Amino acid sequence: RKEVEQDPGPFNVPEGATVAFNCTYSNSASQSFFWYRQDCRKEPKLLMSVYSSGNEDGRFTAQLNRASQYISLLIRDSKLSDSATYLCVVRRPPLGGGTSYGKLTFGQGTILTVHP
Amino acid sequence: DAGITQSPRYKITETGRQVTLMCHQTWSHSYMFWYRQDLGHGLRLIYYSAAADITDKGEVPDGYVVSRSKTENFPLTLESATRSQTSVYFCASSLTSGGGRDTQYFGPGTRLTVL
């Protein structure tokens, strides 16, 4: 089982639609959660962190369910500019001290295309 | 605010040649990372560095060498390039080892083709 799994899509939605992506993770010790956005042939960019109580940033809402080990991203009122690949990212705590770091594990991404 | 930059942005080389990809960050972040991204594999960590002169292997380190003599630079060298190393390479950095909401920020990438 992959550490982080996402539905690859593609999701094709019209402008103004609401679309939701889900992501599951296997490591129950995972500590922090993020959604990144990656445009075609560009670098991944942080979209938002995911808080335990859920959080909203404009048209974007992220939810975390630790018991079921899944994360979701809801996009309301989709824009053409939302077309991108959305990466679910999970971080485990640093293993041991010293220079260890909290490893980020990236899902393979969900492709979203918003059309006129 | 330059952030994190990579050079070259595109590189074509031949099998067996040595290639160095450069990464520079202006944030004074302690941690720096090299990833490669391939279809079907997503982002995979090659090497990371916690500070100057401290580096460690990631998931796919074979065939790569890194160094970090200065905090702001983290070059990645392919000692003898192979076709399987054709990929997009991303450098990233983070302020800390990953506490709280700290996360990694990526450079624009280097698209490497090995013929």
PDB file of N, CA, C and O in Angstrom, chain B residues 27-82:
ATOM      1  N   TRP B  27      16.874  32.428   1.638  1.00  0.00           N
ATOM      2  CA  TRP B  27      16.079  32.510   2.856  1.00  0.00           C
ATOM      3  C   TRP B  27      16.845  32.144   4.119  1.00  0.00           C
ATOM      4  O   TRP B  27      16.286  32.197   5.207  1.00  0.00           O
ATOM      5  N   SER B  28      18.076  31.681   3.974  1.00  0.00           N
ATOM      6  CA  SER B  28      18.862  31.166   5.108  1.00  0.00           C
ATOM      7  C   SER B  28      18.183  29.962   5.762  1.00  0.00           C
ATOM      8  O   SER B  28      18.269  29.770   6.984  1.00  0.00           O
ATOM      9  N   HIS B  29      17.492  29.188   4.957  1.00  0.00           N
ATOM     10  CA  HIS B  29      16.895  27.954   5.469  1.00  0.00           C
ATOM     11  C   HIS B  29      17.988  26.948   5.797  1.00  0.00           C
ATOM     12  O   HIS B  29      18.968  26.819   5.066  1.00  0.00           O
ATOM     13  N   SER B  30      17.766  26.222   6.907  1.00  0.00           N
ATOM     14  CA  SER B  30      18.763  25.235   7.305  1.00  0.00           C
ATOM     15  C   SER B  30      18.739  24.007   6.394  1.00  0.00           C
ATOM     16  O   SER B  30      19.770  23.471   6.021  1.00  0.00           O
ATOM     17  N   TYR B  31      17.537  23.536   6.079  1.00  0.00           N
ATOM     18  CA  TYR B  31      17.399  22.280   5.351  1.00  0.00           C
ATOM     19  C   TYR B  31      17.222  22.522   3.857  1.00  0.00           C
ATOM     20  O   TYR B  31      16.473  23.404   3.431  1.00  0.00           O
ATOM     21  N   MET B  32      17.898  21.679   3.086  1.00  0.00           N
ATOM     22  CA  MET B  32      17.726  21.701   1.635  1.00  0.00           C
ATOM     23  C   MET B  32      17.591  20.282   1.128  1.00  0.00           C
ATOM     24  O   MET B  32      18.120  19.339   1.747  1.00  0.00           O
ATOM     25  N   PHE B  33      16.884  20.146   0.020  1.00  0.00           N
ATOM     26  CA  PHE B  33      16.501  18.823  -0.483  1.00  0.00           C
ATOM     27  C   PHE B  33      16.636  18.780  -2.004  1.00  0.00           C
ATOM     28  O   PHE B  33      16.421  19.792  -2.672  1.00  0.00           O
ATOM     29  N   TRP B  34      16.926  17.604  -2.516  1.00  0.00           N
ATOM     30  CA  TRP B  34      16.839  17.355  -3.947  1.00  0.00           C
ATOM     31  C   TRP B  34      15.842  16.230  -4.198  1.00  0.00           C
ATOM     32  O   TRP B  34      15.926  15.151  -3.575  1.00  0.00           O
ATOM     33  N   TYR B  35      14.903  16.512  -5.107  1.00  0.00           N
ATOM     34  CA  TYR B  35      13.920  15.524  -5.531  1.00  0.00           C
ATOM     35  C   TYR B  35      14.042  15.315  -7.041  1.00  0.00           C
ATOM     36  O   TYR B  35      14.458  16.204  -7.775  1.00  0.00           O
ATOM     37  N   ARG B  36      13.588  14.171  -7.477  1.00  0.00           N
ATOM     38  CA  ARG B  36      13.331  13.984  -8.885  1.00  0.00           C
ATOM     39  C   ARG B  36      11.858  13.606  -9.059  1.00  0.00           C
ATOM     40  O   ARG B  36      11.237  12.992  -8.175  1.00  0.00           O
ATOM     41  N   GLN B  37      11.307  14.043 -10.190  1.00  0.00           N
ATOM     42  CA  GLN B  37       9.894  13.770 -10.451  1.00  0.00           C
ATOM     43  C   GLN B  37       9.760  13.079 -11.797  1.00  0.00           C
ATOM     44  O   GLN B  37      10.170  13.628 -12.821  1.00  0.00           O
ATOM     45  N   ASP B  38       9.192  11.902 -11.779  1.00  0.00           N
ATOM     46  CA  ASP B  38       8.987  11.097 -12.977  1.00  0.00           C
ATOM     47  C   ASP B  38       7.548  10.627 -13.028  1.00  0.00           C
ATOM     48  O   ASP B  38       6.937  10.376 -11.985  1.00  0.00           O
ATOM     49  N   LEU B  39       7.037  10.486 -14.237  1.00  0.00           N
ATOM     50  CA  LEU B  39       5.677   9.973 -14.403  1.00  0.00           C
ATOM     51  C   LEU B  39       5.580   8.604 -13.736  1.00  0.00           C
ATOM     52  O   LEU B  39       6.436   7.753 -13.913  1.00  0.00           O
ATOM     53  N   GLY B  40       4.522   8.426 -12.981  1.00  0.00           N
ATOM     54  CA  GLY B  40       4.296   7.142 -12.330  1.00  0.00           C
ATOM     55  C   GLY B  40       4.978   6.975 -10.992  1.00  0.00           C
ATOM     56  O   GLY B  40       4.697   6.033 -10.258  1.00  0.00           O
ATOM     57  N   HIS B  41       5.901   7.908 -10.664  1.00  0.00           N
ATOM     58  CA  HIS B  41       6.616   7.801  -9.386  1.00  0.00           C
ATOM     59  C   HIS B  41       6.392   9.007  -8.487  1.00  0.00           C
ATOM     60  O   HIS B  41       6.721   8.978  -7.317  1.00  0.00           O
ATOM     61  N   GLY B  42       5.890  10.041  -9.003  1.00  0.00           N
ATOM     62  CA  GLY B  42       5.747  11.228  -8.185  1.00  0.00           C
ATOM     63  C   GLY B  42       7.095  11.807  -7.804  1.00  0.00           C
ATOM     64  O   GLY B  42       8.107  11.602  -8.478  1.00  0.00           O
ATOM     65  N   LEU B  43       7.125  12.517  -6.701  1.00  0.00           N
ATOM     66  CA  LEU B  43       8.355  13.145  -6.222  1.00  0.00           C
ATOM     67  C   LEU B  43       9.100  12.176  -5.312  1.00  0.00           C
ATOM     68  O   LEU B  43       8.539  11.660  -4.351  1.00  0.00           O
ATOM     69  N   ARG B  44      10.367  11.963  -5.605  1.00  0.00           N
ATOM     70  CA  ARG B  44      11.190  11.074  -4.789  1.00  0.00           C
ATOM     71  C   ARG B  44      12.433  11.821  -4.309  1.00  0.00           C
ATOM     72  O   ARG B  44      13.101  12.482  -5.098  1.00  0.00           O
ATOM     73  N   LEU B  45      12.740  11.656  -3.052  1.00  0.00           N
ATOM     74  CA  LEU B  45      13.864  12.369  -2.447  1.00  0.00           C
ATOM     75  C   LEU B  45      15.178  11.684  -2.793  1.00  0.00           C
ATOM     76  O   LEU B  45      15.326  10.466  -2.620  1.00  0.00           O
ATOM     77  N   ILE B  46      16.137  12.480  -3.259  1.00  0.00           N
ATOM     78  CA  ILE B  46      17.454  11.948  -3.623  1.00  0.00           C
ATOM     79  C   ILE B  46      18.423  12.109  -2.450  1.00  0.00           C
ATOM     80  O   ILE B  46      19.009  11.142  -1.972  1.00  0.00           O
ATOM     81  N   TYR B  47      18.596  13.334  -2.009  1.00  0.00           N
ATOM     82  CA  TYR B  47      19.460  13.667  -0.882  1.00  0.00           C
ATOM     83  C   TYR B  47      18.869  14.861  -0.153  1.00  0.00           C
ATOM     84  O   TYR B  47      18.113  15.628  -0.733  1.00  0.00           O
ATOM     85  N   TYR B  48      19.276  15.014   1.083  1.00  0.00           N
ATOM     86  CA  TYR B  48      18.928  16.219   1.807  1.00  0.00           C
ATOM     87  C   TYR B  48      20.112  16.660   2.660  1.00  0.00           C
ATOM     88  O   TYR B  48      21.069  15.902   2.869  1.00  0.00           O
ATOM     89  N   SER B  49      20.026  17.885   3.139  1.00  0.00           N
ATOM     90  CA  SER B  49      21.090  18.452   3.948  1.00  0.00           C
ATOM     91  C   SER B  49      20.478  19.243   5.092  1.00  0.00           C
ATOM     92  O   SER B  49      19.558  20.037   4.876  1.00  0.00           O
ATOM     93  N   ALA B  50      20.967  19.001   6.285  1.00  0.00           N
ATOM     94  CA  ALA B  50      20.458  19.696   7.468  1.00  0.00           C
ATOM     95  C   ALA B  50      21.189  21.009   7.720  1.00  0.00           C
ATOM     96  O   ALA B  50      20.681  21.870   8.434  1.00  0.00           O
ATOM     97  N   ALA B  51      22.378  21.146   7.181  1.00  0.00           N
ATOM     98  CA  ALA B  51      23.191  22.345   7.400  1.00  0.00           C
ATOM     99  C   ALA B  51      24.432  22.207   6.530  1.00  0.00           C
ATOM    100  O   ALA B  51      24.650  21.166   5.894  1.00  0.00           O
ATOM    101  N   ALA B  52      25.242  23.242   6.528  1.00  0.00           N
ATOM    102  CA  ALA B  52      26.500  23.170   5.779  1.00  0.00           C
ATOM    103  C   ALA B  52      27.301  21.955   6.259  1.00  0.00           C
ATOM    104  O   ALA B  52      27.383  21.688   7.458  1.00  0.00           O
ATOM    105  N   ASP B  53      27.807  21.204   5.303  1.00  0.00           N
ATOM    106  CA  ASP B  53      28.659  20.034   5.555  1.00  0.00           C
ATOM    107  C   ASP B  53      27.927  18.854   6.187  1.00  0.00           C
ATOM    108  O   ASP B  53      28.575  17.900   6.644  1.00  0.00           O
ATOM    109  N   ILE B  54      26.599  18.894   6.218  1.00  0.00           N
ATOM    110  CA  ILE B  54      25.824  17.765   6.742  1.00  0.00           C
ATOM    111  C   ILE B  54      24.823  17.338   5.680  1.00  0.00           C
ATOM    112  O   ILE B  54      23.890  18.089   5.359  1.00  0.00           O
ATOM    113  N   THR B  55      25.031  16.152   5.126  1.00  0.00           N
ATOM    114  CA  THR B  55      24.128  15.648   4.098  1.00  0.00           C
ATOM    115  C   THR B  55      23.750  14.208   4.409  1.00  0.00           C
ATOM    116  O   THR B  55      24.466  13.513   5.152  1.00  0.00           O
ATOM    117  N   ASP B  56      22.637  13.771   3.837  1.00  0.00           N
ATOM    118  CA  ASP B  56      22.201  12.396   4.078  1.00  0.00           C
ATOM    119  C   ASP B  56      21.388  11.914   2.889  1.00  0.00           C
ATOM    120  O   ASP B  56      20.799  12.720   2.144  1.00  0.00           O
ATOM    121  N   LYS B  57      21.347  10.598   2.730  1.00  0.00           N
ATOM    122  CA  LYS B  57      20.664   9.998   1.600  1.00  0.00           C
ATOM    123  C   LYS B  57      19.158  10.025   1.775  1.00  0.00           C
ATOM    124  O   LYS B  57      18.642   9.943   2.887  1.00  0.00           O
ATOM    125  N   GLY B  58      18.486  10.100   0.627  1.00  0.00           N
ATOM    126  CA  GLY B  58      17.042   9.951   0.594  1.00  0.00           C
ATOM    127  C   GLY B  58      16.674   8.582   0.058  1.00  0.00           C
ATOM    128  O   GLY B  58      17.374   7.600   0.296  1.00  0.00           O
ATOM    129  N   GLU B  59      15.591   8.537  -0.688  1.00  0.00           N
ATOM    130  CA  GLU B  59      15.092   7.256  -1.204  1.00  0.00           C
ATOM    131  C   GLU B  59      15.877   6.710  -2.379  1.00  0.00           C
ATOM    132  O   GLU B  59      16.039   5.501  -2.537  1.00  0.00           O
ATOM    133  N   VAL B  60      16.386   7.605  -3.252  1.00  0.00           N
ATOM    134  CA  VAL B  60      17.004   7.181  -4.510  1.00  0.00           C
ATOM    135  C   VAL B  60      18.347   7.857  -4.721  1.00  0.00           C
ATOM    136  O   VAL B  60      18.543   8.597  -5.689  1.00  0.00           O
ATOM    137  N   PRO B  61      19.345   7.627  -3.867  1.00  0.00           N
ATOM    138  CA  PRO B  61      20.612   8.362  -3.944  1.00  0.00           C
ATOM    139  C   PRO B  61      21.635   7.814  -4.941  1.00  0.00           C
ATOM    140  O   PRO B  61      22.599   8.522  -5.276  1.00  0.00           O
ATOM    141  N   ASP B  62      21.435   6.598  -5.429  1.00  0.00           N
ATOM    142  CA  ASP B  62      22.469   5.963  -6.247  1.00  0.00           C
ATOM    143  C   ASP B  62      22.712   6.741  -7.532  1.00  0.00           C
ATOM    144  O   ASP B  62      21.788   7.070  -8.270  1.00  0.00           O
ATOM    145  N   GLY B  63      24.000   6.997  -7.810  1.00  0.00           N
ATOM    146  CA  GLY B  63      24.370   7.717  -9.018  1.00  0.00           C
ATOM    147  C   GLY B  63      24.470   9.218  -8.835  1.00  0.00           C
ATOM    148  O   GLY B  63      24.800   9.935  -9.778  1.00  0.00           O
ATOM    149  N   TYR B  64      24.190   9.683  -7.634  1.00  0.00           N
ATOM    150  CA  TYR B  64      24.209  11.123  -7.349  1.00  0.00           C
ATOM    151  C   TYR B  64      25.167  11.427  -6.201  1.00  0.00           C
ATOM    152  O   TYR B  64      25.383  10.605  -5.315  1.00  0.00           O
ATOM    153  N   VAL B  65      25.719  12.636  -6.256  1.00  0.00           N
ATOM    154  CA  VAL B  65      26.584  13.127  -5.192  1.00  0.00           C
ATOM    155  C   VAL B  65      26.156  14.550  -4.864  1.00  0.00           C
ATOM    156  O   VAL B  65      25.807  15.311  -5.777  1.00  0.00           O
ATOM    157  N   VAL B  66      26.174  14.890  -3.595  1.00  0.00           N
ATOM    158  CA  VAL B  66      25.844  16.261  -3.186  1.00  0.00           C
ATOM    159  C   VAL B  66      26.949  16.794  -2.288  1.00  0.00           C
ATOM    160  O   VAL B  66      27.754  16.043  -1.730  1.00  0.00           O
ATOM    161  N   SER B  67      26.946  18.102  -2.156  1.00  0.00           N
ATOM    162  CA  SER B  67      27.835  18.779  -1.220  1.00  0.00           C
ATOM    163  C   SER B  67      27.125  20.023  -0.723  1.00  0.00           C
ATOM    164  O   SER B  67      26.172  20.499  -1.363  1.00  0.00           O
ATOM    165  N   ARG B  68      27.572  20.528   0.390  1.00  0.00           N
ATOM    166  CA  ARG B  68      26.992  21.774   0.881  1.00  0.00           C
ATOM    167  C   ARG B  68      28.044  22.499   1.712  1.00  0.00           C
ATOM    168  O   ARG B  68      28.060  22.404   2.935  1.00  0.00           O
ATOM    169  N   SER B  69      28.869  23.233   1.014  1.00  0.00           N
ATOM    170  CA  SER B  69      29.929  23.977   1.692  1.00  0.00           C
ATOM    171  C   SER B  69      29.414  25.302   2.248  1.00  0.00           C
ATOM    172  O   SER B  69      29.951  25.824   3.222  1.00  0.00           O
ATOM    173  N   LYS B  70      28.357  25.834   1.648  1.00  0.00           N
ATOM    174  CA  LYS B  70      27.721  27.060   2.138  1.00  0.00           C
ATOM    175  C   LYS B  70      26.241  26.800   2.353  1.00  0.00           C
ATOM    176  O   LYS B  70      25.626  26.047   1.596  1.00  0.00           O
ATOM    177  N   THR B  71      25.679  27.454   3.328  1.00  0.00           N
ATOM    178  CA  THR B  71      24.272  27.239   3.675  1.00  0.00           C
ATOM    179  C   THR B  71      23.359  27.472   2.477  1.00  0.00           C
ATOM    180  O   THR B  71      22.364  26.767   2.293  1.00  0.00           O
ATOM    181  N   GLU B  72      23.691  28.455   1.646  1.00  0.00           N
ATOM    182  CA  GLU B  72      22.770  28.853   0.586  1.00  0.00           C
ATOM    183  C   GLU B  72      22.848  28.006  -0.676  1.00  0.00           C
ATOM    184  O   GLU B  72      21.985  28.106  -1.530  1.00  0.00           O
ATOM    185  N   ASN B  73      23.872  27.174  -0.808  1.00  0.00           N
ATOM    186  CA  ASN B  73      24.049  26.399  -2.035  1.00  0.00           C
ATOM    187  C   ASN B  73      24.021  24.904  -1.779  1.00  0.00           C
ATOM    188  O   ASN B  73      24.582  24.428  -0.776  1.00  0.00           O
ATOM    189  N   PHE B  74      23.405  24.179  -2.709  1.00  0.00           N
ATOM    190  CA  PHE B  74      23.302  22.726  -2.537  1.00  0.00           C
ATOM    191  C   PHE B  74      23.354  22.084  -3.928  1.00  0.00           C
ATOM    192  O   PHE B  74      22.328  21.717  -4.496  1.00  0.00           O
ATOM    193  N   PRO B  75      24.525  21.946  -4.500  1.00  0.00           N
ATOM    194  CA  PRO B  75      24.631  21.361  -5.836  1.00  0.00           C
ATOM    195  C   PRO B  75      24.442  19.845  -5.838  1.00  0.00           C
ATOM    196  O   PRO B  75      24.809  19.151  -4.878  1.00  0.00           O
ATOM    197  N   LEU B  76      23.879  19.363  -6.919  1.00  0.00           N
ATOM    198  CA  LEU B  76      23.666  17.926  -7.131  1.00  0.00           C
ATOM    199  C   LEU B  76      24.474  17.512  -8.354  1.00  0.00           C
ATOM    200  O   LEU B  76      24.321  18.116  -9.420  1.00  0.00           O
ATOM    201  N   THR B  77      25.312  16.503  -8.212  1.00  0.00           N
ATOM    202  CA  THR B  77      26.145  16.040  -9.314  1.00  0.00           C
ATOM    203  C   THR B  77      25.784  14.629  -9.709  1.00  0.00           C
ATOM    204  O   THR B  77      25.668  13.749  -8.840  1.00  0.00           O
ATOM    205  N   LEU B  78      25.602  14.447 -10.994  1.00  0.00           N
ATOM    206  CA  LEU B  78      25.463  13.109 -11.562  1.00  0.00           C
ATOM    207  C   LEU B  78      26.845  12.733 -12.062  1.00  0.00           C
ATOM    208  O   LEU B  78      27.361  13.353 -12.997  1.00  0.00           O
ATOM    209  N   GLU B  79      27.467  11.782 -11.432  1.00  0.00           N
ATOM    210  CA  GLU B  79      28.875  11.493 -11.718  1.00  0.00           C
ATOM    211  C   GLU B  79      29.081  10.928 -13.113  1.00  0.00           C
ATOM    212  O   GLU B  79      30.048  11.265 -13.797  1.00  0.00           O
ATOM    213  N   SER B  80      28.180  10.067 -13.542  1.00  0.00           N
ATOM    214  CA  SER B  80      28.240   9.470 -14.871  1.00  0.00           C
ATOM    215  C   SER B  80      26.797   9.251 -15.305  1.00  0.00           C
ATOM    216  O   SER B  80      26.183   8.234 -14.969  1.00  0.00           O
ATOM    217  N   ALA B  81      26.256  10.227 -16.028  1.00  0.00           N
ATOM    218  CA  ALA B  81      24.827  10.244 -16.302  1.00  0.00           C
ATOM    219  C   ALA B  81      24.379   9.004 -17.080  1.00  0.00           C
ATOM    220  O   ALA B  81      25.084   8.497 -17.967  1.00  0.00           O
ATOM    221  N   THR B  82      23.199   8.538 -16.732  1.00  0.00           N
ATOM    222  CA  THR B  82      22.571   7.417 -17.432  1.00  0.00           C
ATOM    223  C   THR B  82      21.197   7.847 -17.929  1.00  0.00           C
ATOM    224  O   THR B  82      20.610   8.821 -17.415  1.00  0.00           O
TER     225      THR B  82
END
